[in-house]
Short mmCIF file of C-alpha atoms in Angstrom, two decimals:
data_model
loop_
_atom_site.label_atom_id
_atom_site.label_comp_id
_atom_site.label_asym_id
_atom_site.label_seq_id
_atom_site.Cartn_x
_atom_site.Cartn_y
_atom_site.Cartn_z
CA MET A 1462 4.56 -4.29 -15.20
CA THR A 1463 5.99 -1.04 -13.91
CA THR A 1464 9.45 -0.64 -12.42
CA PRO A 1465 9.30 -1.24 -8.65
CA ILE A 1466 9.37 1.77 -6.37
CA LYS A 1467 12.15 0.97 -3.91
CA ILE A 1468 11.58 1.83 -0.26
CA LYS A 1469 15.02 2.02 1.35
CA ARG A 1470 14.19 3.24 4.84
CA GLY A 1471 12.27 0.99 7.17
CA LEU A 1472 12.64 -2.11 9.32
CA ASP A 1473 11.52 -5.72 9.01
CA ILE A 1474 11.00 -7.10 12.52
CA ARG A 1475 11.37 -10.86 12.21
CA LEU A 1476 9.21 -12.47 14.89
CA GLN A 1477 8.49 -16.10 15.57
CA GLY A 1478 4.94 -17.16 14.96
CA LYS A 1479 4.03 -16.43 11.34
CA ALA A 1480 0.84 -18.10 10.16
CA GLU A 1481 1.34 -21.12 7.94
CA ARG A 1482 -0.37 -21.06 4.55
CA ILE A 1483 -3.02 -23.54 5.65
CA ARG A 1484 -6.72 -23.02 6.21
CA LEU A 1485 -7.91 -24.39 9.52
CA PRO A 1486 -10.76 -26.83 8.97
CA GLU A 1487 -13.57 -25.13 10.84
CA LYS A 1488 -14.98 -21.63 10.62
CA ILE A 1489 -14.87 -19.93 14.02
CA HIS A 1490 -18.49 -19.04 14.76
CA PRO A 1491 -18.89 -18.22 18.48
CA SER A 1492 -22.20 -17.59 20.19
CA ILE A 1493 -21.42 -13.93 20.96
CA TYR A 1494 -20.40 -11.09 18.64
CA ALA A 1495 -19.83 -7.45 19.45
CA LEU A 1496 -19.67 -4.09 17.72
CA THR A 1497 -17.44 -1.52 19.40
CA PRO A 1498 -18.00 2.10 18.29
CA GLU A 1499 -14.42 2.88 19.33
CA ASP A 1500 -13.22 0.77 16.38
CA TYR A 1501 -14.80 3.31 14.04
CA HIS A 1502 -12.79 6.32 15.08
CA ALA A 1503 -14.39 9.75 15.62
CA ILE A 1504 -17.96 8.45 15.23
CA PRO A 1505 -20.56 9.68 17.74
CA PRO A 1506 -23.03 6.74 17.65
CA LYS A 1507 -26.81 6.98 17.83
CA LEU A 1508 -28.24 3.63 18.92
CA LEU A 1509 -31.27 2.33 17.00
CA VAL A 1510 -31.87 -0.98 18.79
CA LYS A 1511 -32.50 -2.14 22.36
CA GLU A 1512 -31.76 -5.29 24.31
CA GLY A 1513 -33.92 -8.19 23.16
CA ASP A 1514 -34.32 -6.97 19.58
CA ALA A 1515 -33.94 -9.59 16.85
CA VAL A 1516 -31.55 -8.62 14.04
CA LYS A 1517 -30.26 -10.07 10.79
CA ALA A 1518 -26.80 -9.72 9.30
CA GLY A 1519 -27.06 -6.29 7.72
CA SER A 1520 -29.64 -4.85 10.16
CA VAL A 1521 -28.76 -1.34 11.32
CA LEU A 1522 -27.59 -1.17 14.94
CA PHE A 1523 -26.45 2.45 15.17
CA ILE A 1524 -25.70 5.42 12.95
CA ASP A 1525 -23.36 8.39 13.00
CA LYS A 1526 -25.17 11.27 14.74
CA LYS A 1527 -23.49 13.86 12.54
CA GLN A 1528 -23.87 11.91 9.30
CA PRO A 1529 -26.93 9.65 9.71
CA GLU A 1530 -26.47 8.18 6.25
CA ILE A 1531 -23.43 6.28 7.61
CA LYS A 1532 -24.85 3.10 9.11
CA PHE A 1533 -23.26 0.40 11.25
CA VAL A 1534 -24.90 -2.98 10.89
CA SER A 1535 -24.97 -6.33 12.62
CA PRO A 1536 -22.39 -8.81 11.28
CA VAL A 1537 -24.60 -11.78 12.19
CA SER A 1538 -28.22 -12.62 12.85
CA GLY A 1539 -29.45 -13.14 16.39
CA THR A 1540 -30.62 -11.16 19.41
CA VAL A 1541 -29.17 -8.01 20.94
CA SER A 1542 -28.10 -9.47 24.28
CA SER A 1543 -26.24 -6.60 25.95
CA ILE A 1544 -25.63 -2.89 25.54
CA LEU A 1545 -22.65 -1.72 27.58
CA ARG A 1546 -22.35 1.98 28.41
CA GLY A 1547 -19.67 4.01 30.18
CA GLU A 1548 -19.49 7.49 31.66
CA LYS A 1549 -22.16 9.91 30.48
CA ARG A 1550 -23.91 6.91 28.89
CA LYS A 1551 -21.22 6.59 26.24
CA LEU A 1552 -21.87 3.52 24.12
CA LEU A 1553 -18.93 1.16 24.68
CA ARG A 1554 -20.06 -2.12 23.19
CA LEU A 1555 -23.12 -3.78 21.73
CA GLU A 1556 -23.26 -7.59 22.02
CA ILE A 1557 -25.31 -9.97 19.89
CA LYS A 1558 -26.19 -13.57 20.75
CA ALA A 1559 -25.77 -15.19 17.37
CA ASP A 1560 -28.00 -17.70 15.62
CA PHE A 1561 -26.40 -21.00 14.64
CA THR A 1562 -27.08 -20.22 10.97
CA VAL A 1563 -26.62 -16.64 9.79
CA GLU A 1564 -29.68 -15.04 8.19
CA TYR A 1565 -28.98 -12.04 5.96
CA GLU A 1566 -30.85 -8.92 4.99
CA ASP A 1567 -31.49 -9.03 1.25
CA PHE A 1568 -30.04 -5.98 -0.51
CA GLY A 1569 -30.48 -7.47 -3.97
CA ILE A 1570 -27.93 -8.69 -6.51
CA LYS A 1571 -26.85 -5.82 -8.77
CA ASP A 1572 -24.72 -5.41 -11.86
CA VAL A 1573 -22.05 -2.85 -11.00
CA LYS A 1574 -21.50 -1.96 -14.67
CA SER A 1575 -25.07 -0.68 -14.96
CA LEU A 1576 -24.95 1.43 -11.78
CA SER A 1577 -23.89 5.04 -11.38
CA GLY A 1578 -21.44 6.19 -8.74
CA ASP A 1579 -24.27 7.61 -6.63
CA GLU A 1580 -26.19 4.34 -6.79
CA ILE A 1581 -23.11 2.38 -5.70
CA LYS A 1582 -22.51 4.82 -2.87
CA LYS A 1583 -26.13 4.47 -1.73
CA SER A 1584 -25.87 0.66 -1.76
CA LEU A 1585 -22.69 0.70 0.32
CA LEU A 1586 -24.23 3.09 2.83
CA ASN A 1587 -27.46 1.09 3.19
CA ALA A 1588 -25.60 -2.20 3.71
CA GLY A 1589 -23.22 -0.79 6.34
CA ILE A 1590 -20.10 -1.38 4.25
CA TRP A 1591 -19.26 2.29 3.86
CA PRO A 1592 -17.35 2.51 7.20
CA TYR A 1593 -14.63 0.32 5.69
CA ILE A 1594 -13.66 3.09 3.29
CA LYS A 1595 -11.34 5.58 4.99
CA GLN A 1596 -9.98 8.92 3.89
CA ARG A 1597 -6.76 10.88 4.04
CA PRO A 1598 -6.32 13.42 5.54
CA TYR A 1599 -7.28 12.59 9.14
CA ASP A 1600 -7.51 8.78 8.74
CA VAL A 1601 -11.24 8.60 9.46
CA ILE A 1602 -14.27 7.09 7.73
CA ALA A 1603 -14.67 8.71 4.31
CA ASP A 1604 -17.21 11.50 3.96
CA PRO A 1605 -19.80 10.26 1.42
CA LYS A 1606 -20.43 13.84 0.28
CA ASP A 1607 -16.84 14.15 -0.98
CA MET A 1608 -15.40 13.17 -4.33
CA PRO A 1609 -11.92 11.73 -3.74
CA ARG A 1610 -9.02 12.70 -5.97
CA ASP A 1611 -7.96 9.01 -6.09
CA ILE A 1612 -8.53 5.73 -4.29
CA PHE A 1613 -5.61 3.64 -2.99
CA ILE A 1614 -5.43 -0.04 -2.07
CA SER A 1615 -2.33 -1.75 -0.71
CA GLY A 1616 -2.28 -5.32 -1.96
CA PHE A 1617 0.31 -6.54 0.53
CA ASP A 1618 1.02 -6.14 4.23
CA SER A 1619 4.64 -5.78 5.37
CA ALA A 1620 3.96 -5.54 9.12
CA PRO A 1621 5.40 -8.17 11.51
CA LEU A 1622 3.61 -11.53 11.15
CA ALA A 1623 1.11 -9.88 8.82
CA PRO A 1624 -1.37 -12.08 6.93
CA ASP A 1625 -0.49 -13.08 3.38
CA ILE A 1626 -2.90 -11.08 1.21
CA ASP A 1627 -2.41 -13.57 -1.65
CA PHE A 1628 -3.79 -16.29 0.64
CA VAL A 1629 -6.57 -14.03 1.98
CA LEU A 1630 -7.85 -13.41 -1.55
CA GLN A 1631 -7.85 -17.08 -2.59
CA ASP A 1632 -11.19 -18.07 -4.15
CA GLY A 1633 -12.31 -14.44 -3.93
CA GLU A 1634 -11.12 -13.23 -7.33
CA LYS A 1635 -14.61 -12.53 -8.67
CA ASP A 1636 -15.75 -10.59 -5.59
CA PHE A 1637 -12.46 -8.67 -5.52
CA GLN A 1638 -12.79 -7.55 -9.13
CA THR A 1639 -16.43 -6.57 -8.61
CA GLY A 1640 -15.33 -4.50 -5.63
CA LEU A 1641 -12.67 -2.77 -7.73
CA ASP A 1642 -15.22 -2.03 -10.47
CA ALA A 1643 -17.53 -0.46 -7.89
CA LEU A 1644 -14.77 1.64 -6.32
CA ALA A 1645 -13.68 2.92 -9.73
CA LYS A 1646 -17.08 4.58 -10.10
CA LEU A 1647 -16.68 6.49 -6.83
CA THR A 1648 -13.88 8.73 -8.11
CA ALA A 1649 -13.19 10.83 -11.17
CA GLY A 1650 -9.51 10.03 -10.63
CA LYS A 1651 -7.64 6.74 -10.52
CA VAL A 1652 -7.73 3.61 -8.40
CA TYR A 1653 -4.18 2.59 -7.46
CA LEU A 1654 -3.34 -0.96 -6.39
CA GLY A 1655 0.05 -1.42 -4.71
CA ILE A 1656 1.62 -4.88 -4.90
CA SER A 1657 5.01 -6.41 -4.09
CA PRO A 1658 7.30 -8.31 -6.49
CA GLU A 1659 6.47 -11.51 -4.54
CA THR A 1660 2.74 -11.17 -5.27
CA SER A 1661 1.31 -14.28 -6.94
CA SER A 1662 -2.44 -13.80 -6.51
CA PRO A 1663 -4.39 -13.68 -9.80
CA ALA A 1664 -6.85 -11.34 -8.09
CA LEU A 1665 -4.06 -8.76 -7.76
CA LEU A 1666 -1.91 -9.45 -10.82
CA GLU A 1667 -4.89 -9.57 -13.21
CA ALA A 1668 -6.90 -6.79 -11.59
CA LYS A 1669 -8.70 -4.49 -14.04
CA ASN A 1670 -9.89 -0.90 -13.70
CA VAL A 1671 -6.83 -0.08 -11.57
CA ILE A 1672 -3.29 1.19 -11.99
CA ILE A 1673 -0.88 -1.35 -10.54
CA GLU A 1674 2.23 -0.02 -8.78
CA LEU A 1675 5.10 -2.22 -7.55
CA PHE A 1676 6.75 -1.56 -4.20
CA LYS A 1677 9.90 -3.21 -2.92
CA GLY A 1678 11.55 -2.76 0.46
CA PRO A 1679 11.16 -3.27 4.20
CA HIS A 1680 8.18 -2.39 6.33
CA PRO A 1681 6.35 0.03 6.07
CA ALA A 1682 6.41 -0.48 2.28
CA GLY A 1683 3.00 -2.14 2.60
CA ASN A 1684 1.41 0.85 4.37
CA VAL A 1685 -1.03 2.59 2.06
CA GLY A 1686 0.15 5.99 3.34
CA ILE A 1687 3.70 5.26 2.21
CA GLN A 1688 2.39 4.23 -1.21
CA ILE A 1689 0.33 7.40 -1.54
CA HIS A 1690 3.40 9.48 -0.69
CA HIS A 1691 5.53 7.85 -3.39
CA VAL A 1692 2.89 7.67 -6.14
CA ALA A 1693 0.75 10.80 -5.81
CA PRO A 1694 1.41 12.82 -2.62
CA LEU A 1695 -1.54 14.45 -0.92
CA ASN A 1696 -1.69 18.25 -0.88
CA LYS A 1697 -3.72 20.51 1.37
CA GLY A 1698 -7.33 20.63 0.24
CA GLU A 1699 -7.20 17.24 -1.48
CA THR A 1700 -8.86 14.02 -0.31
CA VAL A 1701 -8.06 10.43 -1.17
CA TRP A 1702 -9.83 7.30 -0.04
CA VAL A 1703 -8.22 4.04 1.06
CA ILE A 1704 -9.57 0.53 1.60
CA HIS A 1705 -8.01 -2.79 2.59
CA PRO A 1706 -8.11 -5.65 0.03
CA ALA A 1707 -10.09 -7.85 2.45
CA ASP A 1708 -12.70 -5.10 2.69
CA VAL A 1709 -12.89 -4.85 -1.10
CA LEU A 1710 -14.29 -8.39 -0.84
CA PHE A 1711 -17.14 -7.02 1.32
CA VAL A 1712 -17.99 -4.58 -1.49
CA GLY A 1713 -17.89 -7.30 -4.13
CA ARG A 1714 -20.04 -9.72 -2.12
CA LEU A 1715 -22.70 -7.06 -1.67
CA PHE A 1716 -23.25 -6.71 -5.41
CA ASN A 1717 -22.61 -10.36 -6.39
CA LYS A 1718 -24.65 -11.97 -3.60
CA GLY A 1719 -26.91 -9.15 -2.41
CA ILE A 1720 -25.86 -9.57 1.23
CA ALA A 1721 -23.57 -7.89 3.76
CA ASP A 1722 -21.14 -10.73 4.41
CA PHE A 1723 -18.41 -9.62 6.84
CA THR A 1724 -16.50 -12.90 6.88
CA ARG A 1725 -12.73 -12.44 7.04
CA THR A 1726 -9.84 -14.82 6.49
CA VAL A 1727 -7.96 -14.17 9.72
CA ALA A 1728 -4.33 -15.09 10.41
CA LEU A 1729 -3.63 -16.66 13.81
CA THR A 1730 -0.09 -15.55 14.64
CA GLY A 1731 2.42 -15.03 17.44
CA SER A 1732 5.04 -17.05 19.27
CA GLU A 1733 2.46 -18.20 21.85
CA MET A 1734 -0.16 -19.29 19.32
CA LEU A 1735 0.01 -23.09 19.16
CA GLN A 1736 -2.20 -23.50 16.10
CA ARG A 1737 -0.98 -21.07 13.44
CA GLY A 1738 -2.78 -20.70 10.17
CA TYR A 1739 -5.83 -19.04 8.65
CA CYS A 1740 -9.44 -19.38 9.64
CA ASP A 1741 -12.71 -17.77 8.65
CA MET A 1742 -14.14 -15.39 11.24
CA ILE A 1743 -16.86 -12.77 11.06
CA VAL A 1744 -16.12 -9.23 12.21
CA GLY A 1745 -16.75 -8.84 15.94
CA ALA A 1746 -16.34 -12.55 16.77
CA ASN A 1747 -15.58 -13.48 20.36
CA ILE A 1748 -12.17 -15.19 20.51
CA GLU A 1749 -12.53 -17.00 23.85
CA GLY A 1750 -11.56 -20.63 23.36
CA ALA A 1751 -11.28 -20.20 19.60
CA PHE A 1752 -7.64 -21.34 19.42
CA GLU A 1753 -4.91 -22.93 21.52
CA VAL A 1754 -2.18 -20.86 23.18
CA SER A 1755 0.80 -21.56 25.43
CA SER A 1756 -0.02 -22.28 29.06
CA GLY A 1757 1.75 -21.14 32.20
CA LYS A 1758 2.54 -17.65 30.89
CA HIS A 1759 0.96 -14.23 31.14
CA LEU A 1760 0.02 -13.48 27.53
CA ARG A 1761 -0.78 -10.38 25.48
CA TYR A 1762 -3.70 -10.83 23.08
CA ILE A 1763 -3.76 -8.39 20.17
CA SER A 1764 -6.43 -7.83 17.55
CA GLY A 1765 -4.17 -6.85 14.65
CA ASN A 1766 -0.39 -6.79 14.45
CA VAL A 1767 2.10 -6.06 17.21
CA LEU A 1768 2.82 -2.51 16.02
CA THR A 1769 -0.64 -1.07 15.41
CA GLY A 1770 -3.06 -3.63 16.82
CA LYS A 1771 -5.39 -3.21 19.77
CA ARG A 1772 -4.82 -5.03 23.05
CA ILE A 1773 -7.79 -7.23 23.92
CA GLU A 1774 -8.67 -9.64 26.71
CA PRO A 1775 -8.58 -13.43 26.26
CA ASP A 1776 -12.37 -13.22 25.93
CA GLY A 1777 -12.23 -10.16 23.65
CA TYR A 1778 -13.46 -9.60 20.11
CA LEU A 1779 -12.02 -9.39 16.61
CA GLY A 1780 -11.70 -5.70 15.69
CA ALA A 1781 -13.71 -4.23 12.84
CA TYR A 1782 -10.68 -3.63 10.61
CA ASP A 1783 -8.44 -6.51 11.73
CA ASN A 1784 -7.42 -9.58 9.73
CA GLN A 1785 -5.06 -10.97 12.34
CA ILE A 1786 -5.02 -12.20 15.94
CA THR A 1787 -1.59 -12.14 17.61
CA VAL A 1788 -0.55 -13.70 20.92
CA ILE A 1789 2.85 -12.87 22.45
CA PRO A 1790 4.31 -13.03 25.98
CA GLU A 1791 3.40 -10.17 28.29
CA GLY A 1792 6.83 -10.38 29.90
CA ASP A 1793 5.85 -8.78 33.21
CA GLU A 1794 6.79 -11.89 35.19
CA LYS A 1795 10.44 -11.54 34.20
CA ASN A 1796 12.97 -9.91 36.52
CA GLU A 1797 16.36 -9.70 34.83
CA LEU A 1798 19.38 -8.78 36.96
CA PHE A 1799 21.63 -6.44 34.99
CA GLY A 1800 19.72 -7.32 31.85
CA TRP A 1801 20.82 -4.13 30.16
CA ILE A 1802 24.49 -5.07 30.31
CA SER A 1803 24.13 -8.73 29.33
CA PRO A 1804 25.44 -9.82 25.91
CA GLY A 1805 21.86 -10.45 24.82
CA PHE A 1806 22.36 -13.32 22.38
CA THR A 1807 18.59 -13.89 22.18
CA LYS A 1808 17.36 -10.31 22.61
CA TYR A 1809 16.24 -8.37 19.58
CA SER A 1810 17.96 -5.03 19.15
CA VAL A 1811 17.69 -2.32 16.49
CA SER A 1812 20.78 -0.55 17.81
CA ARG A 1813 24.10 -2.09 18.79
CA SER A 1814 22.99 -2.68 22.39
CA PHE A 1815 23.09 -6.47 22.12
CA MET A 1816 25.03 -9.11 20.20
CA THR A 1817 21.92 -9.95 18.19
CA ARG A 1818 22.59 -6.87 16.09
CA LEU A 1819 25.76 -8.54 14.82
CA ILE A 1820 24.07 -11.93 14.52
CA THR A 1821 21.26 -10.46 12.42
CA MET A 1822 23.77 -8.95 9.99
CA PHE A 1823 25.00 -12.45 9.12
CA ASP A 1824 21.77 -14.41 9.58
CA ARG A 1825 18.84 -12.46 8.18
CA SER A 1826 16.51 -15.43 8.58
CA LYS A 1827 16.77 -15.51 12.39
CA GLU A 1828 13.47 -14.94 14.17
CA TYR A 1829 12.93 -13.62 17.68
CA VAL A 1830 10.42 -13.86 20.50
CA ILE A 1831 9.66 -10.35 21.74
CA ASP A 1832 7.40 -9.69 24.71
CA ALA A 1833 5.23 -6.65 25.40
CA ARG A 1834 7.55 -4.86 27.83
CA ILE A 1835 8.54 -1.26 27.03
CA LYS A 1836 11.97 -1.73 28.64
CA GLY A 1837 12.58 1.86 29.63
CA GLY A 1838 10.90 5.00 30.89
CA LYS A 1839 9.61 8.14 29.26
CA ARG A 1840 12.09 10.95 28.78
CA ALA A 1841 12.56 14.08 26.71
CA ILE A 1842 12.58 13.73 22.92
CA ILE A 1843 16.09 12.86 21.84
CA MET A 1844 16.95 14.61 18.58
CA SER A 1845 18.70 11.93 16.54
CA ASP A 1846 18.15 10.21 13.23
CA GLU A 1847 16.48 7.12 14.71
CA TYR A 1848 13.04 8.09 13.33
CA GLU A 1849 14.38 8.96 9.88
CA LYS A 1850 15.99 5.53 9.49
CA VAL A 1851 12.58 3.83 9.58
CA PHE A 1852 10.32 6.57 8.19
CA PRO A 1853 10.34 6.48 4.35
CA MET A 1854 8.61 9.80 3.67
CA ASP A 1855 10.11 13.13 2.73
CA ILE A 1856 8.88 14.45 6.07
CA LEU A 1857 10.82 15.36 9.21
CA PRO A 1858 9.10 13.12 11.76
CA GLU A 1859 10.72 14.57 14.89
CA PHE A 1860 9.82 18.14 13.96
CA LEU A 1861 6.31 17.12 12.95
CA LEU A 1862 5.87 15.34 16.28
CA LYS A 1863 6.95 18.45 18.18
CA ALA A 1864 4.59 20.61 16.11
CA VAL A 1865 1.72 18.25 16.92
CA ILE A 1866 2.49 18.33 20.64
CA ALA A 1867 2.54 22.14 20.52
CA PHE A 1868 -0.46 22.11 18.15
CA ASP A 1869 1.19 24.63 15.86
CA ILE A 1870 -1.17 24.29 12.89
CA GLU A 1871 1.00 26.21 10.44
CA LYS A 1872 4.06 24.07 11.20
CA MET A 1873 1.97 20.90 11.14
CA GLU A 1874 0.72 21.76 7.66
CA ASN A 1875 4.18 22.70 6.40
CA LEU A 1876 5.64 19.46 7.77
CA GLY A 1877 3.08 17.20 6.05
CA ILE A 1878 0.41 16.40 8.63
CA TYR A 1879 -2.23 15.85 5.95
CA GLU A 1880 -0.33 12.89 4.48
CA VAL A 1881 0.17 10.80 7.59
CA ALA A 1882 -1.79 8.41 9.77
CA PRO A 1883 -0.80 6.96 13.15
CA GLU A 1884 0.22 3.63 11.59
CA ASP A 1885 2.93 5.40 9.57
CA PHE A 1886 4.69 6.22 12.86
CA ALA A 1887 4.47 2.71 14.34
CA LEU A 1888 8.11 1.91 13.60
CA CYS A 1889 9.19 5.29 14.99
CA GLU A 1890 7.45 4.34 18.21
CA PHE A 1891 9.12 0.92 18.21
CA VAL A 1892 12.68 2.29 17.90
CA ASP A 1893 12.07 5.40 20.03
CA THR A 1894 14.51 5.66 22.93
CA SER A 1895 12.23 8.28 24.50
CA LYS A 1896 9.44 5.70 24.85
CA LEU A 1897 6.79 8.13 23.61
CA GLU A 1898 3.32 7.01 22.55
CA ILE A 1899 3.88 8.50 19.12
CA GLN A 1900 0.85 6.92 17.43
CA ARG A 1901 -1.44 8.30 20.13
CA ILE A 1902 0.12 11.77 19.81
CA ILE A 1903 -0.38 11.78 16.03
CA ARG A 1904 -3.94 10.50 16.43
CA GLU A 1905 -4.84 13.27 18.87
CA GLY A 1906 -3.17 15.85 16.64
CA LEU A 1907 -5.17 14.74 13.60
CA ASP A 1908 -8.41 14.81 15.60
CA LYS A 1909 -7.79 18.32 16.91
CA LEU A 1910 -6.80 19.52 13.45
CA ARG A 1911 -9.95 18.04 11.92
CA VAL A 1912 -12.12 19.86 14.44
CA GLU A 1913 -10.23 23.08 13.85
CA MET A 1914 -10.44 22.86 10.06
CA ASN A 1915 -14.15 22.01 10.10
#
């Protein structure tokens, strides 16, 4: 095993509500599922079905207009019940009334070892699994015409209340290794698998066809972008691909079972989640009534984690890339008199604003309930070292942010824009006294740069 790469800058936000390592008895299989094109960023969809059409799991629902070989398929079998459009007939959501028993399209069981890289790529595209492979730069779905320099997989998640990847991969060792074998044929370079010293999963520790790298430190040590930066930084003109371990299972199932099985092991987390643990859910599942939450409070439902997840309604849907549902207090019913000058014995603080900063220094196991309030207003960017303390890249985040706002391409390139994704700035946004939507700014900057470069 290699010597761990130590990530010194960062921040572990200890929240109440971590999922227990138990599997809830029943698979959550609601009657309605939905695909949201917005989940697959920067994809102009071309719809191929209409309301009333019968589909199977793996049937094509829409394709990318610019790259029609990239297909987006139904996660379940059933009937297309609703197609929701917005302004200028923009496709917002496609809903499917699911069958009680899922019927799958048959893509055929295949031996990965006997397939070429092109044949594997074709299989992934046809089965609709390709969209789960992303690329850097730009943090978008990988271009199938490219040959990546390397492929990176982060085998642990360090975000607040994040699911335990060891638990997620339980009983999936065979599919995970098959997925790794398939991915290894998609690059002439290397497949890197980042793990933590606490990793115990045989699927990760005994993985073959990969180079295992150890990472130790606070969040965002588990971010794949941080791992790329410390192992093999991305230069202008280079492309690397990334994929989540849970999505590697999709790849493995395709070749081992011949079907597009989008079942995820999802962590139910958050201080307001009454039944915390792991359950099986299929991508796009409706969450209404799927679990018990606290009553008498206004709650924030999040598909994903509290830093990078997407806010959804109580009757919303599991996001395409999410392995976690989080429920926390909204906090908008609170009205604190002189709250900013109170001692704050129960309030989480990164700075020395409240007594909890001192408490945390002596009790690192203490967990907090944090609501969704911003607690402040937008103001000019304050030049300090607050971003650098939680941003473990050799990049100047404040200067890069200013270059993105000004859209100064030369400065953006010199300051490392090609290496980053919005999630890498999530902690900067959390500690930011200027209350800027930093992830949104970086996302818009990457999109504009991609258009400009292409």
